[in-house]
PDB file of C-alpha atoms in Angstrom:
ATOM      1  CA  UNK A   1      60.414  75.263  92.169  1.00 73.00           C
ATOM      2  CA  UNK A   2      60.705  77.486  96.480  1.00 84.00           C
ATOM      3  CA  UNK A   3      62.993  78.023  96.175  1.00 84.00           C
ATOM      4  CA  UNK A   4      63.677  80.162  92.797  1.00 83.00           C
ATOM      5  CA  UNK A   5      59.886  81.828  93.426  1.00 86.00           C
ATOM      6  CA  UNK A   6      61.134  82.405  96.520  1.00 90.00           C
ATOM      7  CA  UNK A   7      64.674  83.943  95.133  1.00 89.00           C
ATOM      8  CA  UNK A   8      62.763  85.978  91.881  1.00 88.00           C
ATOM      9  CA  UNK A   9      60.364  87.598  94.920  1.00 91.00           C
ATOM     10  CA  UNK A  10      63.559  89.268  97.182  1.00 92.00           C
ATOM     11  CA  UNK A  11      64.848  90.427  93.884  1.00 92.00           C
ATOM     12  CA  UNK A  12      61.747  92.214  92.503  1.00 90.00           C
ATOM     13  CA  UNK A  13      61.819  93.516  96.089  1.00 93.00           C
ATOM     14  CA  UNK A  14      65.056  94.688  96.158  1.00 92.00           C
ATOM     15  CA  UNK A  15      64.298  96.178  92.350  1.00 91.00           C
ATOM     16  CA  UNK A  16      61.416  98.226  93.548  1.00 90.00           C
ATOM     17  CA  UNK A  17      62.344  99.588  96.643  1.00 93.00           C
ATOM     18  CA  UNK A  18      66.481 100.046  96.214  1.00 93.00           C
ATOM     19  CA  UNK A  19      66.112 102.431  93.915  1.00 93.00           C
ATOM     20  CA  UNK A  20      63.606 105.315  94.932  1.00 93.00           C
ATOM     21  CA  UNK A  21      65.299 104.268  98.952  1.00 94.00           C
ATOM     22  CA  UNK A  22      68.820 105.293  97.753  1.00 94.00           C
ATOM     23  CA  UNK A  23      67.525 108.293  96.151  1.00 94.00           C
ATOM     24  CA  UNK A  24      65.639 109.860  98.938  1.00 93.00           C
ATOM     25  CA  UNK A  25      68.113 108.151 101.891  1.00 94.00           C
ATOM     26  CA  UNK A  26      71.790 109.453 100.088  1.00 94.00           C
ATOM     27  CA  UNK A  27      69.593 113.458  99.791  1.00 92.00           C
ATOM     28  CA  UNK A  28      69.026 113.247 103.391  1.00 91.00           C
ATOM     29  CA  UNK A  29      72.305 111.703 104.129  1.00 92.00           C
ATOM     30  CA  UNK A  30      75.006 111.954 102.555  1.00 90.00           C
ATOM     31  CA  UNK A  31      74.966 114.370 100.014  1.00 89.00           C
ATOM     32  CA  UNK A  32      73.813 117.614 101.897  1.00 88.00           C
ATOM     33  CA  UNK A  33      70.335 118.285  99.950  1.00 84.00           C
ATOM     34  CA  UNK A  34      71.960 118.163  96.117  1.00 87.00           C
ATOM     35  CA  UNK A  35      69.597 116.114  94.455  1.00 88.00           C
ATOM     36  CA  UNK A  36      71.413 115.393  91.269  1.00 91.00           C
ATOM     37  CA  UNK A  37      74.093 112.936  93.185  1.00 92.00           C
ATOM     38  CA  UNK A  38      71.292 111.962  95.239  1.00 93.00           C
ATOM     39  CA  UNK A  39      69.447 110.645  91.174  1.00 93.00           C
ATOM     40  CA  UNK A  40      73.130 108.961  89.768  1.00 94.00           C
ATOM     41  CA  UNK A  41      72.976 107.055  93.539  1.00 94.00           C
ATOM     42  CA  UNK A  42      69.852 105.554  93.063  1.00 94.00           C
ATOM     43  CA  UNK A  43      71.249 104.287  89.759  1.00 94.00           C
ATOM     44  CA  UNK A  44      73.475 102.718  90.823  1.00 95.00           C
ATOM     45  CA  UNK A  45      72.227 101.198  93.090  1.00 94.00           C
ATOM     46  CA  UNK A  46      69.804  99.633  90.949  1.00 94.00           C
ATOM     47  CA  UNK A  47      72.231  98.548  88.187  1.00 94.00           C
ATOM     48  CA  UNK A  48      73.897  97.054  90.691  1.00 94.00           C
ATOM     49  CA  UNK A  49      70.777  94.005  91.935  1.00 94.00           C
ATOM     50  CA  UNK A  50      70.744  94.096  88.183  1.00 94.00           C
ATOM     51  CA  UNK A  51      74.448  92.840  88.553  1.00 94.00           C
ATOM     52  CA  UNK A  52      74.122  90.460  91.326  1.00 93.00           C
ATOM     53  CA  UNK A  53      70.612  88.664  89.896  1.00 93.00           C
ATOM     54  CA  UNK A  54      72.683  88.389  86.876  1.00 92.00           C
ATOM     55  CA  UNK A  55      75.668  86.624  89.369  1.00 93.00           C
ATOM     56  CA  UNK A  56      73.305  84.706  91.237  1.00 91.00           C
ATOM     57  CA  UNK A  57      71.157  83.372  87.905  1.00 89.00           C
ATOM     58  CA  UNK A  58      74.974  81.949  86.477  1.00 89.00           C
ATOM     59  CA  UNK A  59      75.666  80.208  89.415  1.00 89.00           C
ATOM     60  CA  UNK A  60      73.012  78.946  90.373  1.00 82.00           C
ATOM     61  CA  UNK A  61      72.805  77.183  87.032  1.00 79.00           C
ATOM     62  CA  UNK A  62      76.420  76.868  87.400  1.00 81.00           C
ATOM     63  CA  UNK A  63      75.739  74.805  90.574  1.00 80.00           C
ATOM     64  CA  UNK A  64      72.589  72.335  89.280  1.00 75.00           C
ATOM     65  CA  UNK A  65      75.447  71.832  86.689  1.00 74.00           C
ATOM     66  CA  UNK A  66      77.680  70.037  88.131  1.00 72.00           C
ATOM     67  CA  UNK A  67      76.605  67.552  90.940  1.00 66.00           C
ATOM     68  CA  UNK A  68      75.825  65.347  87.854  1.00 56.00           C
ATOM     69  CA  UNK A  69      79.039  64.888  86.216  1.00 57.00           C
ATOM     70  CA  UNK A  70      80.395  64.073  89.015  1.00 58.00           C
ATOM     71  CA  UNK A  71      77.851  61.268  89.745  1.00 56.00           C
ATOM     72  CA  UNK A  72      78.736  60.413  86.422  1.00 56.00           C
ATOM     73  CA  UNK A  73      82.547  59.469  86.986  1.00 54.00           C
ATOM     74  CA  UNK A  74      81.681  57.857  90.476  1.00 57.00           C
ATOM     75  CA  UNK A  75      79.357  54.818  88.114  1.00 56.00           C
ATOM     76  CA  UNK A  76      82.217  54.373  86.205  1.00 57.00           C
ATOM     77  CA  UNK A  77      84.749  53.930  88.736  1.00 56.00           C
ATOM     78  CA  UNK A  78      82.556  51.603  90.234  1.00 54.00           C
ATOM     79  CA  UNK A  79      82.590  49.588  86.954  1.00 56.00           C
TER      80      UNK A  79
ATOM     81  CA  UNK B   1      53.437 136.480  89.403  1.00 60.00           C
ATOM     82  CA  UNK B   2      56.306 138.075  87.214  1.00 75.00           C
ATOM     83  CA  UNK B   3      56.951 137.549  83.543  1.00 85.00           C
ATOM     84  CA  UNK B   4      59.620 134.845  84.108  1.00 87.00           C
ATOM     85  CA  UNK B   5      58.369 133.066  86.118  1.00 90.00           C
ATOM     86  CA  UNK B   6      53.998 132.987  85.067  1.00 91.00           C
ATOM     87  CA  UNK B   7      51.444 130.509  86.259  1.00 91.00           C
ATOM     88  CA  UNK B   8      51.887 128.462  83.350  1.00 92.00           C
ATOM     89  CA  UNK B   9      54.732 126.547  83.827  1.00 93.00           C
ATOM     90  CA  UNK B  10      54.636 123.989  86.101  1.00 94.00           C
ATOM     91  CA  UNK B  11      52.617 123.671  82.991  1.00 96.00           C
ATOM     92  CA  UNK B  12      56.014 122.279  81.692  1.00 96.00           C
ATOM     93  CA  UNK B  13      57.519 120.405  84.171  1.00 95.00           C
ATOM     94  CA  UNK B  14      54.495 118.698  85.141  1.00 96.00           C
ATOM     95  CA  UNK B  15      54.496 117.029  81.297  1.00 96.00           C
ATOM     96  CA  UNK B  16      58.322 115.923  81.451  1.00 96.00           C
ATOM     97  CA  UNK B  17      58.092 114.543  84.688  1.00 96.00           C
ATOM     98  CA  UNK B  18      54.617 112.593  83.095  1.00 97.00           C
ATOM     99  CA  UNK B  19      56.464 112.151  79.921  1.00 96.00           C
ATOM    100  CA  UNK B  20      59.549 110.493  81.852  1.00 96.00           C
ATOM    101  CA  UNK B  21      57.420 108.284  83.774  1.00 96.00           C
ATOM    102  CA  UNK B  22      55.010 107.093  81.279  1.00 97.00           C
ATOM    103  CA  UNK B  23      57.381 106.563  78.194  1.00 97.00           C
ATOM    104  CA  UNK B  24      60.097 104.668  80.267  1.00 96.00           C
ATOM    105  CA  UNK B  25      57.058 102.559  80.824  1.00 97.00           C
ATOM    106  CA  UNK B  26      55.604 102.118  77.916  1.00 97.00           C
ATOM    107  CA  UNK B  27      59.455 100.693  76.180  1.00 97.00           C
ATOM    108  CA  UNK B  28      59.963  98.343  79.961  1.00 97.00           C
ATOM    109  CA  UNK B  29      56.724  96.739  79.419  1.00 97.00           C
ATOM    110  CA  UNK B  30      56.840  95.516  75.859  1.00 97.00           C
ATOM    111  CA  UNK B  31      60.095  94.972  76.804  1.00 96.00           C
ATOM    112  CA  UNK B  32      58.641  92.698  79.945  1.00 96.00           C
ATOM    113  CA  UNK B  33      56.290  91.253  77.561  1.00 97.00           C
ATOM    114  CA  UNK B  34      58.219  90.369  74.419  1.00 96.00           C
ATOM    115  CA  UNK B  35      61.303  88.882  76.188  1.00 96.00           C
ATOM    116  CA  UNK B  36      58.050  86.993  77.913  1.00 95.00           C
ATOM    117  CA  UNK B  37      56.975  84.474  75.341  1.00 95.00           C
ATOM    118  CA  UNK B  38      60.371  83.245  74.673  1.00 94.00           C
ATOM    119  CA  UNK B  39      60.997  82.557  78.441  1.00 94.00           C
ATOM    120  CA  UNK B  40      57.583  80.830  78.472  1.00 94.00           C
ATOM    121  CA  UNK B  41      59.176  79.265  75.073  1.00 92.00           C
ATOM    122  CA  UNK B  42      62.069  78.198  76.071  1.00 92.00           C
ATOM    123  CA  UNK B  43      60.313  77.233  79.990  1.00 91.00           C
ATOM    124  CA  UNK B  44      58.186  74.181  78.471  1.00 92.00           C
ATOM    125  CA  UNK B  45      61.490  73.027  77.073  1.00 90.00           C
ATOM    126  CA  UNK B  46      64.541  73.195  79.121  1.00 89.00           C
ATOM    127  CA  UNK B  47      62.889  74.641  82.539  1.00 87.00           C
ATOM    128  CA  UNK B  48      65.896  74.557  85.043  1.00 87.00           C
ATOM    129  CA  UNK B  49      67.204  77.426  81.824  1.00 89.00           C
ATOM    130  CA  UNK B  50      64.484  79.735  83.413  1.00 89.00           C
ATOM    131  CA  UNK B  51      66.646  81.675  85.858  1.00 89.00           C
ATOM    132  CA  UNK B  52      69.269  82.937  84.137  1.00 91.00           C
ATOM    133  CA  UNK B  53      66.017  84.167  80.384  1.00 92.00           C
ATOM    134  CA  UNK B  54      64.844  86.969  83.083  1.00 93.00           C
ATOM    135  CA  UNK B  55      68.014  88.412  83.060  1.00 94.00           C
ATOM    136  CA  UNK B  56      65.982  90.312  79.772  1.00 95.00           C
ATOM    137  CA  UNK B  57      62.785  91.374  82.279  1.00 95.00           C
ATOM    138  CA  UNK B  58      65.377  92.289  84.817  1.00 94.00           C
ATOM    139  CA  UNK B  59      66.467  94.257  82.440  1.00 95.00           C
ATOM    140  CA  UNK B  60      63.133  95.834  81.043  1.00 95.00           C
ATOM    141  CA  UNK B  61      63.174  96.766  85.322  1.00 94.00           C
ATOM    142  CA  UNK B  62      65.618  99.008  85.106  1.00 95.00           C
ATOM    143  CA  UNK B  63      64.333 100.844  81.540  1.00 96.00           C
ATOM    144  CA  UNK B  64      60.828 101.542  84.052  1.00 95.00           C
ATOM    145  CA  UNK B  65      63.648 102.819  87.203  1.00 95.00           C
ATOM    146  CA  UNK B  66      64.708 105.324  84.941  1.00 96.00           C
ATOM    147  CA  UNK B  67      62.024 107.198  84.369  1.00 96.00           C
ATOM    148  CA  UNK B  68      61.296 107.156  87.689  1.00 95.00           C
ATOM    149  CA  UNK B  69      64.432 108.514  88.986  1.00 95.00           C
ATOM    150  CA  UNK B  70      63.732 111.276  87.009  1.00 96.00           C
ATOM    151  CA  UNK B  71      60.081 111.294  87.334  1.00 96.00           C
ATOM    152  CA  UNK B  72      61.195 112.286  90.894  1.00 95.00           C
ATOM    153  CA  UNK B  73      63.805 114.441  90.674  1.00 94.00           C
ATOM    154  CA  UNK B  74      62.446 116.465  88.037  1.00 94.00           C
ATOM    155  CA  UNK B  75      59.577 117.487  90.748  1.00 94.00           C
ATOM    156  CA  UNK B  76      61.469 118.031  93.662  1.00 91.00           C
ATOM    157  CA  UNK B  77      62.378 120.959  91.899  1.00 90.00           C
ATOM    158  CA  UNK B  78      59.039 122.031  91.139  1.00 91.00           C
ATOM    159  CA  UNK B  79      57.779 125.154  93.716  1.00 89.00           C
ATOM    160  CA  UNK B  80      54.518 127.440  93.641  1.00 88.00           C
ATOM    161  CA  UNK B  81      55.015 130.102  92.559  1.00 86.00           C
ATOM    162  CA  UNK B  82      58.697 130.795  92.283  1.00 88.00           C
ATOM    163  CA  UNK B  83      58.880 128.483  89.058  1.00 92.00           C
ATOM    164  CA  UNK B  84      60.703 129.480  85.967  1.00 93.00           C
ATOM    165  CA  UNK B  85      58.820 129.252  82.885  1.00 93.00           C
ATOM    166  CA  UNK B  86      62.553 128.828  81.583  1.00 94.00           C
ATOM    167  CA  UNK B  87      62.897 125.976  84.276  1.00 94.00           C
ATOM    168  CA  UNK B  88      59.515 124.172  83.150  1.00 95.00           C
ATOM    169  CA  UNK B  89      61.486 124.244  79.678  1.00 95.00           C
ATOM    170  CA  UNK B  90      64.291 122.557  80.593  1.00 96.00           C
ATOM    171  CA  UNK B  91      62.040 119.710  82.582  1.00 96.00           C
ATOM    172  CA  UNK B  92      59.980 119.016  79.282  1.00 97.00           C
ATOM    173  CA  UNK B  93      62.975 117.771  77.302  1.00 97.00           C
ATOM    174  CA  UNK B  94      64.744 116.660  80.287  1.00 96.00           C
ATOM    175  CA  UNK B  95      61.508 114.561  81.083  1.00 97.00           C
ATOM    176  CA  UNK B  96      60.871 113.381  77.190  1.00 97.00           C
ATOM    177  CA  UNK B  97      64.772 112.299  76.992  1.00 96.00           C
ATOM    178  CA  UNK B  98      64.690 110.410  78.872  1.00 96.00           C
ATOM    179  CA  UNK B  99      60.775 109.588  78.413  1.00 96.00           C
ATOM    180  CA  UNK B 100      61.485 108.295  74.704  1.00 97.00           C
ATOM    181  CA  UNK B 101      65.316 106.792  75.323  1.00 97.00           C
ATOM    182  CA  UNK B 102      63.359 104.698  77.348  1.00 97.00           C
ATOM    183  CA  UNK B 103      60.708 103.476  75.254  1.00 97.00           C
ATOM    184  CA  UNK B 104      63.774 102.132  72.161  1.00 96.00           C
ATOM    185  CA  UNK B 105      65.151 100.806  75.124  1.00 97.00           C
ATOM    186  CA  UNK B 106      62.620  98.894  75.612  1.00 97.00           C
ATOM    187  CA  UNK B 107      62.075  98.040  72.409  1.00 97.00           C
ATOM    188  CA  UNK B 108      65.772  96.884  71.956  1.00 97.00           C
ATOM    189  CA  UNK B 109      65.451  95.228  74.544  1.00 97.00           C
ATOM    190  CA  UNK B 110      61.769  93.823  74.178  1.00 97.00           C
ATOM    191  CA  UNK B 111      63.301  92.034  71.164  1.00 96.00           C
ATOM    192  CA  UNK B 112      66.564  91.241  71.357  1.00 96.00           C
ATOM    193  CA  UNK B 113      65.816  88.761  74.280  1.00 96.00           C
ATOM    194  CA  UNK B 114      62.871  87.584  73.319  1.00 95.00           C
ATOM    195  CA  UNK B 115      65.354  86.036  69.593  1.00 95.00           C
ATOM    196  CA  UNK B 116      68.536  84.673  72.142  1.00 95.00           C
ATOM    197  CA  UNK B 117      66.350  83.150  74.691  1.00 94.00           C
ATOM    198  CA  UNK B 118      64.598  81.017  71.915  1.00 93.00           C
ATOM    199  CA  UNK B 119      68.063  80.526  71.245  1.00 94.00           C
ATOM    200  CA  UNK B 120      69.590  79.510  74.146  1.00 93.00           C
ATOM    201  CA  UNK B 121      67.219  76.950  74.015  1.00 91.00           C
ATOM    202  CA  UNK B 122      69.893  74.784  71.447  1.00 92.00           C
ATOM    203  CA  UNK B 123      72.818  76.893  72.019  1.00 92.00           C
ATOM    204  CA  UNK B 124      73.927  78.295  75.474  1.00 88.00           C
ATOM    205  CA  UNK B 125      77.138  80.023  73.881  1.00 91.00           C
ATOM    206  CA  UNK B 126      74.542  82.536  73.533  1.00 93.00           C
ATOM    207  CA  UNK B 127      73.524  83.224  76.945  1.00 93.00           C
ATOM    208  CA  UNK B 128      76.866  86.056  76.826  1.00 93.00           C
ATOM    209  CA  UNK B 129      75.674  87.243  73.209  1.00 94.00           C
ATOM    210  CA  UNK B 130      72.917  88.116  74.880  1.00 94.00           C
ATOM    211  CA  UNK B 131      73.860  90.056  77.979  1.00 94.00           C
ATOM    212  CA  UNK B 132      76.043  91.721  75.919  1.00 95.00           C
ATOM    213  CA  UNK B 133      73.680  93.233  73.557  1.00 96.00           C
ATOM    214  CA  UNK B 134      71.189  93.697  76.193  1.00 96.00           C
ATOM    215  CA  UNK B 135      74.023  95.596  77.809  1.00 95.00           C
ATOM    216  CA  UNK B 136      74.517  98.141  75.135  1.00 96.00           C
ATOM    217  CA  UNK B 137      70.398  98.355  74.564  1.00 95.00           C
ATOM    218  CA  UNK B 138      70.208  99.388  78.171  1.00 95.00           C
ATOM    219  CA  UNK B 139      72.827 102.201  77.382  1.00 95.00           C
ATOM    220  CA  UNK B 140      70.428 103.852  75.155  1.00 94.00           C
ATOM    221  CA  UNK B 141      68.091 104.363  78.347  1.00 95.00           C
ATOM    222  CA  UNK B 142      71.391 105.403  80.060  1.00 95.00           C
ATOM    223  CA  UNK B 143      72.211 108.588  77.726  1.00 96.00           C
ATOM    224  CA  UNK B 144      69.094 109.721  78.901  1.00 95.00           C
ATOM    225  CA  UNK B 145      68.978 109.244  82.159  1.00 95.00           C
ATOM    226  CA  UNK B 146      72.893 111.532  81.615  1.00 95.00           C
ATOM    227  CA  UNK B 147      71.264 114.094  79.295  1.00 96.00           C
ATOM    228  CA  UNK B 148      68.124 114.491  82.119  1.00 96.00           C
ATOM    229  CA  UNK B 149      70.175 115.270  84.973  1.00 95.00           C
ATOM    230  CA  UNK B 150      72.512 117.151  83.184  1.00 94.00           C
ATOM    231  CA  UNK B 151      69.612 119.652  82.078  1.00 94.00           C
ATOM    232  CA  UNK B 152      68.459 119.388  84.957  1.00 93.00           C
ATOM    233  CA  UNK B 153      71.559 121.025  86.585  1.00 91.00           C
ATOM    234  CA  UNK B 154      71.098 124.322  84.465  1.00 89.00           C
ATOM    235  CA  UNK B 155      67.645 125.153  86.430  1.00 88.00           C
ATOM    236  CA  UNK B 156      69.756 127.280  89.190  1.00 82.00           C
ATOM    237  CA  UNK B 157      70.893 129.576  87.303  1.00 76.00           C
ATOM    238  CA  UNK B 158      67.180 131.699  87.126  1.00 79.00           C
ATOM    239  CA  UNK B 159      65.432 132.379  90.232  1.00 80.00           C
ATOM    240  CA  UNK B 160      62.435 134.974  89.523  1.00 80.00           C
TER     241      UNK B 160
END
């Protein structure tokens, strides 16, 4: 389906861009040139993208499961 | 050039940069490919589970990101003419540590991802188990990254 593909493309771009950009941006603006702290920050950003993906996948699955039992219970009431 | 900073010192530093990127990418490629086989098997029967079963692939990508970060970190330290042999050896060790642990982590993620994704077709409670095992496999790569970062901080003392 289309929305799944768009979501996956978005996460791919995020996973590619987030670590490198946080490394250089945090090295310049946050940590005053200290590259070890910049590396730690970029790893935290990459793992944050991973956790966001896991949460989004689990929520997507539970949302697609919810309408099916509801439709079943309504047909049982109609009887 | 002095004895402390010989001209061939950057060889070891750049070998560390290359080792970190190359070996962790080998691990990530194996993880992606092996779990991808299981995901295509799952996709034939239950296509609605594909988003959740792509998690091993994303975790393999994170392993490659660990190697990338160490490479960028090391290559930022190499200054021509002022690079000591001690720092060269340190960076070689850091690159090899991150690279080979990334290879190990990617290998584990691949095998676990393949088996758990195939089992997920039949039993949905395998999902939480898969996430737990994948986190433990990923942490192997993180240990290599931590060792590389700590090693890199040792280069501050020596000057030419």
